[in-house]
Amino acid sequence: MSPDTTGPWAHREEPPADLREVLRRLDLIERKIDWVARRVSPDEASTATTARPGAVPAGAADPQPAVPQPRAADSLSRPVLTQPAVPQPRPVIPSRPRPLPSPVQQRPVVPARRGWWRQARDEGNVGRYLLSGAAALLVLLAAVTLIALVWGSVADVVKVLVLGAVSICLVAGGTLLGRSRPRQAVAAATLAGTGGALGYVTVIGAVLLDTGLAPLGAFTLMSLWGVGLLLLSRVSAQGLTSVICALGGLLTVALSAHQVRVAAAQALPAWVLVDLLLLVLAVTSSALLRTQAGTRALLRPASPVALGAVLMAPLPELASASALLAVGLVLVPVAVLYAEAVDDALVPNRWRLPDGVPVAGAGATALLAYGRLLTVPGPGWSAPHGRVVAGIGVLLLLVVVSAVLELLRAGRQGWRRPSVLAHLAVVGTAATMSVLIEPALCLLAAVALVVSSLPAVSEACTLAVVIPVLVMLLALVQEPGLSCAERLGHLLALLVTVAAAPLLEWLLVTASGPAPGPRAASAGCPAVGASTTALARHHLTLLLSTWILAAALVGAVPTTVSGWLMGPAATYVPVLLSGAVTAGLVLAGVFRRPLTPLGLVRGQGLGPVCPVPPAPTALAWAGLVLTAVASVAQLAATAHTDGVVEDAAHVVMALALAVLAVRVLRPWLLQTQALMASAVLLSGVTWACVLILARTGVQGILMTTTVLATGSVCIVLGFRWRLTVLRHYGLVLVLVAVLKLAALDIGAQGPLTRVLALLASGLVCFGLSLAYNKVAHDAKDSHDADARGPQRP
């Protein structure tokens, strides 16, 4: 059949198929599939690539497959077909596609390491360890069942020896299996863990069956067995064995507590051995974690054993022997917990709790131990001596931990801040317990709070500045029942915390950013720049700290001092002291601008306010009100005094506070509201002071004379300073005094007295009228001169 040369498809020909191009594209598709497989399962993909024969490396060039050439015999045997000569078009060579970048040449994406909690929740891990634990439990139950079947027919010594041999064989077999077959790590850990548990059961059974093993020997064997398990756990890289060691340590502590309750005379030696066991386990685990053999995955068995030692400590038996030794032996496990929490930040370990949890757990254990020590039964311990010793021990331990946290610079990022904040919360709780239960510990509690606040402020914790003062203020609830020595300790503790607040703020500012420049500080103006940005985050809390410190000085200090006084002095002396402290704070400028504790100490409130607000600020009004209340309190305290000297002291203090209250509003005294508030305050305090010193009431003529004199002074000062509001206020006072004189005061007086009083009042009113007339004429002349304009020379 001849080709159609006339149809529409006559000149359309398919390009010749290139076998080499087809093979190249198929190889490219195969390499893409291998790349996807490697991303899904890197280990299996690498194994498959290595095992596949003839595999081309991913990074190699595109292969050039050989095209099969026809043999000579085949060419001779094929018939030669002749076709008509048709003009052949120029072959179209397809453009070779641009090769895609090799997937292996791209930068590999390393998956983020998952946390231990996610790894533990994986289905594979859950299944393996649950089945492993079930297997260990079944083996233990089988052993127990077998022993129960032949319990009566076997000697006790044989029972113990057989169990010991089985435990040793299981531990040795698990260790050898883990070293020879790394892929059987779960089975090896199961065998070793089961053998470790059987070892503890063996020693406890030897004690309970009365085989002649003394409790001290049993304790020694269990301790050595635990250390041996730790060593095997490190050598065989089996973390489960360290878990069995921790459980065995708890069994050892429980056995010791039981023996102490049976024989109370052995309380101190038994618990000394318990503390030694804790120290040995802690040192051994720390040393093993620092070795470079195997993976760093090991449970610190001393931590759960220490918690068990605190919970199971036989405190009545220990306290009956010696209060000091009892406190020391109970606090050793707490110290071990803190040491392991600090060491956890220095040594890498895959079995690690989140940041801050170890320190918080050790602190919770310390509070638990403190609570148990405060509630030990027995008449000898319930006396203040035992509780005070316990409080001293706990607070000193917390002070040492605070110093370590301040000096320690852990290499693990993110560990320090949650740890120091958790420790500050623990110290605050312990100090609160101390000041509420044993007020004699106030001074030591204050020192502990200040020392624990040092690392907290270095981590920009603003509350650490005021927490010590707040805790010391709680001791006020115990003031009525305190002795003189306890009051002195509370007063010193309060002063220490107040004095430490500026220091803590300085450390906070130093840690947060640069301090204000000397030029800005000397001018008293707020600092602008990096220091302002650094302080902006802490500004409100620091301002609140200033007012808490002021409340402590104004209220708590006089209340504490009043406990040393007797009779009426216990009532009016604290009021005088409170007024003096209030006056000092006003003079320091606490109501002029918002001040932090450090700014108050530096005297930043004494400088000029720049710029001056157009109206009195809320802080100025608060200063006026609070200072006026303090002035009125001084006047009210005279109701409890009997002598003229005491009344005079309160009167002087009240007048001084009233003047200081007006001084707060001095930049705005030309304004109506500030002027009227100041005039009313000064007038009222002056009248009350006159009446107190004269020991009379408001019905007498002395009150009328005082009001008349006050009004006259206000009118004169209003004329002099050209303050219309003050003149009007004085005029009202004069009119009130005249009406009171005419209507109430002279009715019961003699004729001559009434004539003199009316004559004096008339002269005063006439003089004030002349003054008003002169001022009115002067004002009119000045107005006319301004209207005419300047005169020509």
mmCIF file of N, CA, C and O in Angstrom, residues 258-342:
data_model
loop_
_atom_site.group_PDB
_atom_site.id
_atom_site.type_symbol
_atom_site.label_atom_id
_atom_site.label_comp_id
_atom_site.label_asym_id
_atom_site.label_seq_id
_atom_site.Cartn_x
_atom_site.Cartn_y
_atom_site.Cartn_z
ATOM 1 N N HIS A 258 10.738 0.648 109.453
ATOM 2 C CA HIS A 258 10.061 -0.418 110.221
ATOM 3 C C HIS A 258 10.925 -0.886 111.380
ATOM 4 O O HIS A 258 10.422 -1.079 112.514
ATOM 5 N N GLN A 259 12.198 -1.067 111.151
ATOM 6 C CA GLN A 259 13.077 -1.512 112.226
ATOM 7 C C GLN A 259 13.200 -0.465 113.333
ATOM 8 O O GLN A 259 13.314 -0.800 114.510
ATOM 9 N N VAL A 260 13.152 0.837 112.948
ATOM 10 C CA VAL A 260 13.228 1.890 113.962
ATOM 11 C C VAL A 260 11.989 1.876 114.838
ATOM 12 O O VAL A 260 12.064 2.046 116.066
ATOM 13 N N ARG A 261 10.822 1.666 114.244
ATOM 14 C CA ARG A 261 9.598 1.616 115.051
ATOM 15 C C ARG A 261 9.556 0.396 115.954
ATOM 16 O O ARG A 261 8.959 0.430 117.027
ATOM 17 N N VAL A 262 10.195 -0.693 115.513
ATOM 18 C CA VAL A 262 10.247 -1.887 116.370
ATOM 19 C C VAL A 262 11.230 -1.682 117.509
ATOM 20 O O VAL A 262 10.946 -2.007 118.669
ATOM 21 N N ALA A 263 12.397 -1.115 117.189
ATOM 22 C CA ALA A 263 13.423 -0.870 118.213
ATOM 23 C C ALA A 263 13.803 0.598 118.145
ATOM 24 O O ALA A 263 14.626 1.001 117.308
ATOM 25 N N ALA A 264 13.178 1.420 118.998
ATOM 26 C CA ALA A 264 13.390 2.866 118.942
ATOM 27 C C ALA A 264 14.815 3.260 119.301
ATOM 28 O O ALA A 264 15.277 4.339 118.934
ATOM 29 N N ALA A 265 15.529 2.411 119.992
ATOM 30 C CA ALA A 265 16.900 2.753 120.391
ATOM 31 C C ALA A 265 17.837 2.820 119.193
ATOM 32 O O ALA A 265 18.908 3.434 119.275
ATOM 33 N N GLN A 266 17.469 2.153 118.095
ATOM 34 C CA GLN A 266 18.324 2.147 116.905
ATOM 35 C C GLN A 266 17.939 3.239 115.911
ATOM 36 O O GLN A 266 18.269 3.142 114.726
ATOM 37 N N ALA A 267 17.205 4.251 116.360
ATOM 38 C CA ALA A 267 16.692 5.260 115.432
ATOM 39 C C ALA A 267 17.833 6.056 114.785
ATOM 40 O O ALA A 267 17.904 6.173 113.559
ATOM 41 N N LEU A 268 18.718 6.606 115.606
ATOM 42 C CA LEU A 268 19.789 7.434 115.048
ATOM 43 C C LEU A 268 20.741 6.644 114.148
ATOM 44 O O LEU A 268 21.039 7.087 113.030
ATOM 45 N N PRO A 269 21.260 5.458 114.578
ATOM 46 C CA PRO A 269 22.153 4.722 113.662
ATOM 47 C C PRO A 269 21.472 4.318 112.355
ATOM 48 O O PRO A 269 22.082 4.398 111.280
ATOM 49 N N ALA A 270 20.212 3.888 112.431
ATOM 50 C CA ALA A 270 19.528 3.464 111.215
ATOM 51 C C ALA A 270 19.366 4.622 110.240
ATOM 52 O O ALA A 270 19.585 4.465 109.030
ATOM 53 N N TRP A 271 19.002 5.803 110.748
ATOM 54 C CA TRP A 271 18.773 6.914 109.824
ATOM 55 C C TRP A 271 20.070 7.547 109.351
ATOM 56 O O TRP A 271 20.112 8.178 108.298
ATOM 57 N N VAL A 272 21.129 7.384 110.122
ATOM 58 C CA VAL A 272 22.446 7.785 109.612
ATOM 59 C C VAL A 272 22.812 6.933 108.401
ATOM 60 O O VAL A 272 23.341 7.426 107.394
ATOM 61 N N LEU A 273 22.518 5.629 108.456
ATOM 62 C CA LEU A 273 22.789 4.753 107.322
ATOM 63 C C LEU A 273 21.921 5.116 106.116
ATOM 64 O O LEU A 273 22.364 5.039 104.966
ATOM 65 N N VAL A 274 20.671 5.518 106.383
ATOM 66 C CA VAL A 274 19.803 5.947 105.280
ATOM 67 C C VAL A 274 20.390 7.177 104.576
ATOM 68 O O VAL A 274 20.432 7.250 103.334
ATOM 69 N N ASP A 275 20.864 8.126 105.347
ATOM 70 C CA ASP A 275 21.475 9.313 104.734
ATOM 71 C C ASP A 275 22.755 8.967 103.984
ATOM 72 O O ASP A 275 23.025 9.532 102.913
ATOM 73 N N LEU A 276 23.526 8.038 104.526
ATOM 74 C CA LEU A 276 24.731 7.598 103.808
ATOM 75 C C LEU A 276 24.369 6.923 102.491
ATOM 76 O O LEU A 276 25.047 7.111 101.472
ATOM 77 N N LEU A 277 23.293 6.113 102.509
ATOM 78 C CA LEU A 277 22.844 5.489 101.259
ATOM 79 C C LEU A 277 22.466 6.543 100.224
ATOM 80 O O LEU A 277 22.805 6.427 99.036
ATOM 81 N N LEU A 278 21.762 7.573 100.664
ATOM 82 C CA LEU A 278 21.398 8.644 99.735
ATOM 83 C C LEU A 278 22.639 9.309 99.147
ATOM 84 O O LEU A 278 22.708 9.581 97.938
ATOM 85 N N LEU A 279 23.606 9.596 99.996
ATOM 86 C CA LEU A 279 24.825 10.246 99.501
ATOM 87 C C LEU A 279 25.564 9.349 98.509
ATOM 88 O O LEU A 279 26.052 9.818 97.472
ATOM 89 N N VAL A 280 25.650 8.040 98.821
ATOM 90 C CA VAL A 280 26.343 7.119 97.918
ATOM 91 C C VAL A 280 25.632 7.030 96.576
ATOM 92 O O VAL A 280 26.254 7.068 95.504
ATOM 93 N N LEU A 281 24.298 6.936 96.596
ATOM 94 C CA LEU A 281 23.553 6.859 95.340
ATOM 95 C C LEU A 281 23.700 8.146 94.527
ATOM 96 O O LEU A 281 23.847 8.105 93.297
ATOM 97 N N ALA A 282 23.645 9.286 95.205
ATOM 98 C CA ALA A 282 23.768 10.554 94.494
ATOM 99 C C ALA A 282 25.149 10.713 93.870
ATOM 100 O O ALA A 282 25.280 11.100 92.700
ATOM 101 N N VAL A 283 26.190 10.404 94.634
ATOM 102 C CA VAL A 283 27.557 10.545 94.104
ATOM 103 C C VAL A 283 27.796 9.550 92.974
ATOM 104 O O VAL A 283 28.408 9.883 91.944
ATOM 105 N N THR A 284 27.308 8.324 93.133
ATOM 106 C CA THR A 284 27.521 7.307 92.102
ATOM 107 C C THR A 284 26.826 7.686 90.796
ATOM 108 O O THR A 284 27.419 7.608 89.710
ATOM 109 N N SER A 285 25.565 8.088 90.875
ATOM 110 C CA SER A 285 24.851 8.459 89.658
ATOM 111 C C SER A 285 25.461 9.693 88.995
ATOM 112 O O SER A 285 25.558 9.760 87.763
ATOM 113 N N SER A 286 25.924 10.659 89.777
ATOM 114 C CA SER A 286 26.557 11.842 89.199
ATOM 115 C C SER A 286 27.863 11.487 88.507
ATOM 116 O O SER A 286 28.169 11.993 87.419
ATOM 117 N N ALA A 287 28.634 10.589 89.137
ATOM 118 C CA ALA A 287 29.897 10.175 88.513
ATOM 119 C C ALA A 287 29.649 9.362 87.241
ATOM 120 O O ALA A 287 30.363 9.521 86.240
ATOM 121 N N LEU A 288 28.625 8.506 87.241
ATOM 122 C CA LEU A 288 28.335 7.710 86.049
ATOM 123 C C LEU A 288 27.838 8.576 84.896
ATOM 124 O O LEU A 288 28.138 8.301 83.735
ATOM 125 N N LEU A 289 27.071 9.602 85.204
ATOM 126 C CA LEU A 289 26.604 10.492 84.145
ATOM 127 C C LEU A 289 27.742 11.299 83.531
ATOM 128 O O LEU A 289 27.612 11.799 82.406
ATOM 129 N N ARG A 290 28.822 11.449 84.252
ATOM 130 C CA ARG A 290 29.947 12.213 83.728
ATOM 131 C C ARG A 290 30.916 11.350 82.927
ATOM 132 O O ARG A 290 31.885 11.869 82.374
ATOM 133 N N THR A 291 30.711 10.053 82.897
ATOM 134 C CA THR A 291 31.571 9.203 82.084
ATOM 135 C C THR A 291 31.141 9.294 80.629
ATOM 136 O O THR A 291 30.036 9.706 80.308
ATOM 137 N N GLN A 292 32.010 8.852 79.738
ATOM 138 C CA GLN A 292 31.738 8.968 78.311
ATOM 139 C C GLN A 292 31.376 7.640 77.668
ATOM 140 O O GLN A 292 31.360 7.532 76.450
ATOM 141 N N ALA A 293 31.080 6.639 78.453
ATOM 142 C CA ALA A 293 30.727 5.342 77.893
ATOM 143 C C ALA A 293 29.219 5.251 77.715
ATOM 144 O O ALA A 293 28.463 5.554 78.635
ATOM 145 N N GLY A 294 28.773 4.800 76.540
ATOM 146 C CA GLY A 294 27.355 4.546 76.310
ATOM 147 C C GLY A 294 26.541 5.817 76.200
ATOM 148 O O GLY A 294 27.047 6.934 76.149
ATOM 149 N N THR A 295 25.265 5.653 76.164
ATOM 150 C CA THR A 295 24.356 6.800 76.078
ATOM 151 C C THR A 295 24.108 7.367 77.453
ATOM 152 O O THR A 295 24.094 6.648 78.451
ATOM 153 N N ARG A 296 23.815 8.673 77.486
ATOM 154 C CA ARG A 296 23.605 9.351 78.757
ATOM 155 C C ARG A 296 22.118 9.318 79.099
ATOM 156 O O ARG A 296 21.418 10.304 78.944
ATOM 157 N N ALA A 297 21.635 8.166 79.515
ATOM 158 C CA ALA A 297 20.246 7.998 79.931
ATOM 159 C C ALA A 297 20.238 7.211 81.226
ATOM 160 O O ALA A 297 20.490 6.009 81.238
ATOM 161 N N LEU A 298 20.005 7.910 82.332
ATOM 162 C CA LEU A 298 20.074 7.270 83.640
ATOM 163 C C LEU A 298 19.171 8.014 84.601
ATOM 164 O O LEU A 298 19.180 9.241 84.660
ATOM 165 N N LEU A 299 18.370 7.261 85.325
ATOM 166 C CA LEU A 299 17.554 7.862 86.369
ATOM 167 C C LEU A 299 18.397 8.090 87.608
ATOM 168 O O LEU A 299 19.172 7.215 88.013
ATOM 169 N N ARG A 300 18.259 9.268 88.189
ATOM 170 C CA ARG A 300 18.965 9.545 89.445
ATOM 171 C C ARG A 300 18.162 8.897 90.581
ATOM 172 O O ARG A 300 17.131 9.442 91.002
ATOM 173 N N PRO A 301 18.599 7.756 91.080
ATOM 174 C CA PRO A 301 17.774 7.048 92.070
ATOM 175 C C PRO A 301 17.719 7.734 93.419
ATOM 176 O O PRO A 301 16.820 7.452 94.220
ATOM 177 N N ALA A 302 18.658 8.647 93.701
ATOM 178 C CA ALA A 302 18.658 9.288 95.012
ATOM 179 C C ALA A 302 17.461 10.209 95.198
ATOM 180 O O ALA A 302 17.013 10.425 96.330
ATOM 181 N N SER A 303 16.906 10.758 94.110
ATOM 182 C CA SER A 303 15.791 11.696 94.252
ATOM 183 C C SER A 303 14.532 11.030 94.793
ATOM 184 O O SER A 303 13.965 11.477 95.795
ATOM 185 N N PRO A 304 14.029 9.943 94.176
ATOM 186 C CA PRO A 304 12.850 9.302 94.779
ATOM 187 C C PRO A 304 13.134 8.698 96.143
ATOM 188 O O PRO A 304 12.254 8.693 97.014
ATOM 189 N N VAL A 305 14.344 8.211 96.352
ATOM 190 C CA VAL A 305 14.672 7.653 97.667
ATOM 191 C C VAL A 305 14.688 8.757 98.724
ATOM 192 O O VAL A 305 14.247 8.555 99.860
ATOM 193 N N ALA A 306 15.168 9.945 98.376
ATOM 194 C CA ALA A 306 15.170 11.065 99.330
ATOM 195 C C ALA A 306 13.752 11.481 99.682
ATOM 196 O O ALA A 306 13.440 11.767 100.849
ATOM 197 N N LEU A 307 12.871 11.537 98.683
ATOM 198 C CA LEU A 307 11.478 11.857 98.973
ATOM 199 C C LEU A 307 10.852 10.816 99.900
ATOM 200 O O LEU A 307 10.131 11.155 100.850
ATOM 201 N N GLY A 308 11.134 9.546 99.649
ATOM 202 C CA GLY A 308 10.642 8.508 100.547
ATOM 203 C C GLY A 308 11.217 8.614 101.951
ATOM 204 O O GLY A 308 10.520 8.351 102.939
ATOM 205 N N ALA A 309 12.482 9.026 102.047
ATOM 206 C CA ALA A 309 13.089 9.184 103.370
ATOM 207 C C ALA A 309 12.426 10.303 104.161
ATOM 208 O O ALA A 309 12.248 10.198 105.379
ATOM 209 N N VAL A 310 12.037 11.388 103.486
ATOM 210 C CA VAL A 310 11.353 12.478 104.183
ATOM 211 C C VAL A 310 9.961 12.033 104.634
ATOM 212 O O VAL A 310 9.519 12.349 105.747
ATOM 213 N N LEU A 311 9.269 11.292 103.782
ATOM 214 C CA LEU A 311 7.910 10.868 104.115
ATOM 215 C C LEU A 311 7.884 9.791 105.206
ATOM 216 O O LEU A 311 6.980 9.773 106.042
ATOM 217 N N MET A 312 8.859 8.904 105.203
ATOM 218 C CA MET A 312 8.860 7.768 106.137
ATOM 219 C C MET A 312 9.760 7.965 107.345
ATOM 220 O O MET A 312 9.980 7.017 108.108
ATOM 221 N N ALA A 313 10.307 9.167 107.519
ATOM 222 C CA ALA A 313 11.219 9.395 108.644
ATOM 223 C C ALA A 313 10.479 9.231 109.975
ATOM 224 O O ALA A 313 9.428 9.847 110.182
ATOM 225 N N PRO A 314 10.983 8.415 110.895
ATOM 226 C CA PRO A 314 10.344 8.246 112.222
ATOM 227 C C PRO A 314 10.679 9.425 113.136
ATOM 228 O O PRO A 314 11.557 9.335 114.009
ATOM 229 N N LEU A 315 9.986 10.542 112.975
ATOM 230 C CA LEU A 315 10.335 11.769 113.688
ATOM 231 C C LEU A 315 10.174 11.657 115.202
ATOM 232 O O LEU A 315 11.011 12.192 115.941
ATOM 233 N N PRO A 316 9.129 11.039 115.735
ATOM 234 C CA PRO A 316 9.048 10.949 117.210
ATOM 235 C C PRO A 316 10.236 10.228 117.821
ATOM 236 O O PRO A 316 10.778 10.662 118.846
ATOM 237 N N GLU A 317 10.663 9.123 117.197
ATOM 238 C CA GLU A 317 11.809 8.387 117.740
ATOM 239 C C GLU A 317 13.093 9.192 117.606
ATOM 240 O O GLU A 317 13.931 9.204 118.510
ATOM 241 N N LEU A 318 13.263 9.888 116.469
ATOM 242 C CA LEU A 318 14.465 10.700 116.297
ATOM 243 C C LEU A 318 14.469 11.903 117.233
ATOM 244 O O LEU A 318 15.515 12.258 117.805
ATOM 245 N N ALA A 319 13.309 12.542 117.411
ATOM 246 C CA ALA A 319 13.241 13.713 118.274
ATOM 247 C C ALA A 319 13.468 13.356 119.731
ATOM 248 O O ALA A 319 14.002 14.165 120.503
ATOM 249 N N SER A 320 13.056 12.157 120.155
ATOM 250 C CA SER A 320 13.275 11.756 121.543
ATOM 251 C C SER A 320 14.750 11.556 121.846
ATOM 252 O O SER A 320 15.180 11.686 122.995
ATOM 253 N N ALA A 321 15.546 11.284 120.817
ATOM 254 C CA ALA A 321 16.984 11.108 121.039
ATOM 255 C C ALA A 321 17.712 12.451 121.080
ATOM 256 O O ALA A 321 18.439 12.751 122.035
ATOM 257 N N SER A 322 17.502 13.283 120.054
ATOM 258 C CA SER A 322 18.163 14.591 120.002
ATOM 259 C C SER A 322 17.444 15.459 118.980
ATOM 260 O O SER A 322 17.240 15.030 117.828
ATOM 261 N N ALA A 323 17.049 16.657 119.397
ATOM 262 C CA ALA A 323 16.337 17.551 118.480
ATOM 263 C C ALA A 323 17.244 18.026 117.349
ATOM 264 O O ALA A 323 16.842 18.061 116.180
ATOM 265 N N LEU A 324 18.485 18.374 117.687
ATOM 266 C CA LEU A 324 19.399 18.881 116.668
ATOM 267 C C LEU A 324 19.747 17.804 115.643
ATOM 268 O O LEU A 324 19.730 18.041 114.426
ATOM 269 N N LEU A 325 20.044 16.585 116.114
ATOM 270 C CA LEU A 325 20.367 15.504 115.187
ATOM 271 C C LEU A 325 19.157 15.108 114.347
ATOM 272 O O LEU A 325 19.293 14.746 113.180
ATOM 273 N N ALA A 326 17.972 15.158 114.950
ATOM 274 C CA ALA A 326 16.765 14.822 114.195
ATOM 275 C C ALA A 326 16.568 15.782 113.033
ATOM 276 O O ALA A 326 16.275 15.364 111.901
ATOM 277 N N VAL A 327 16.738 17.075 113.287
ATOM 278 C CA VAL A 327 16.585 18.057 112.210
ATOM 279 C C VAL A 327 17.651 17.854 111.138
ATOM 280 O O VAL A 327 17.370 17.899 109.929
ATOM 281 N N GLY A 328 18.875 17.613 111.566
ATOM 282 C CA GLY A 328 19.938 17.403 110.590
ATOM 283 C C GLY A 328 19.716 16.170 109.724
ATOM 284 O O GLY A 328 19.905 16.210 108.500
ATOM 285 N N LEU A 329 19.294 15.049 110.336
ATOM 286 C CA LEU A 329 19.079 13.826 109.568
ATOM 287 C C LEU A 329 17.902 13.947 108.615
ATOM 288 O O LEU A 329 17.895 13.339 107.537
ATOM 289 N N VAL A 330 16.879 14.723 108.982
ATOM 290 C CA VAL A 330 15.728 14.891 108.100
ATOM 291 C C VAL A 330 16.059 15.840 106.949
ATOM 292 O O VAL A 330 15.512 15.688 105.843
ATOM 293 N N LEU A 331 16.944 16.797 107.173
ATOM 294 C CA LEU A 331 17.267 17.763 106.118
ATOM 295 C C LEU A 331 18.341 17.265 105.152
ATOM 296 O O LEU A 331 18.531 17.878 104.102
ATOM 297 N N VAL A 332 19.034 16.181 105.477
ATOM 298 C CA VAL A 332 20.020 15.635 104.540
ATOM 299 C C VAL A 332 19.365 15.186 103.231
ATOM 300 O O VAL A 332 19.877 15.491 102.138
ATOM 301 N N PRO A 333 18.232 14.458 103.250
ATOM 302 C CA PRO A 333 17.583 14.135 101.967
ATOM 303 C C PRO A 333 17.182 15.371 101.162
ATOM 304 O O PRO A 333 17.273 15.367 99.931
ATOM 305 N N VAL A 334 16.754 16.425 101.842
ATOM 306 C CA VAL A 334 16.408 17.657 101.127
ATOM 307 C C VAL A 334 17.638 18.253 100.457
ATOM 308 O O VAL A 334 17.584 18.717 99.302
ATOM 309 N N ALA A 335 18.761 18.258 101.170
ATOM 310 C CA ALA A 335 19.995 18.762 100.576
ATOM 311 C C ALA A 335 20.423 17.927 99.378
ATOM 312 O O ALA A 335 20.921 18.460 98.374
ATOM 313 N N VAL A 336 20.231 16.602 99.456
ATOM 314 C CA VAL A 336 20.562 15.736 98.319
ATOM 315 C C VAL A 336 19.685 16.068 97.117
ATOM 316 O O VAL A 336 20.156 16.114 95.973
ATOM 317 N N LEU A 337 18.406 16.320 97.353
ATOM 318 C CA LEU A 337 17.510 16.694 96.256
ATOM 319 C C LEU A 337 17.956 17.996 95.593
ATOM 320 O O LEU A 337 17.966 18.115 94.361
ATOM 321 N N TYR A 338 18.310 18.990 96.407
ATOM 322 C CA TYR A 338 18.779 20.259 95.834
ATOM 323 C C TYR A 338 20.090 20.062 95.064
ATOM 324 O O TYR A 338 20.289 20.666 94.005
ATOM 325 N N ALA A 339 20.980 19.221 95.609
ATOM 326 C CA ALA A 339 22.255 18.992 94.918
ATOM 327 C C ALA A 339 22.030 18.318 93.566
ATOM 328 O O ALA A 339 22.657 18.688 92.559
ATOM 329 N N GLU A 340 21.125 17.359 93.512
ATOM 330 C CA GLU A 340 20.855 16.710 92.230
ATOM 331 C C GLU A 340 20.140 17.647 91.264
ATOM 332 O O GLU A 340 20.349 17.571 90.047
ATOM 333 N N ALA A 341 19.293 18.531 91.791
ATOM 334 C CA ALA A 341 18.622 19.504 90.918
ATOM 335 C C ALA A 341 19.633 20.470 90.296
ATOM 336 O O ALA A 341 19.513 20.835 89.114
ATOM 337 N N VAL A 342 20.630 20.887 91.072
ATOM 338 C CA VAL A 342 21.661 21.774 90.529
ATOM 339 C C VAL A 342 22.577 21.011 89.577
ATOM 340 O O VAL A 342 22.967 21.510 88.515
#
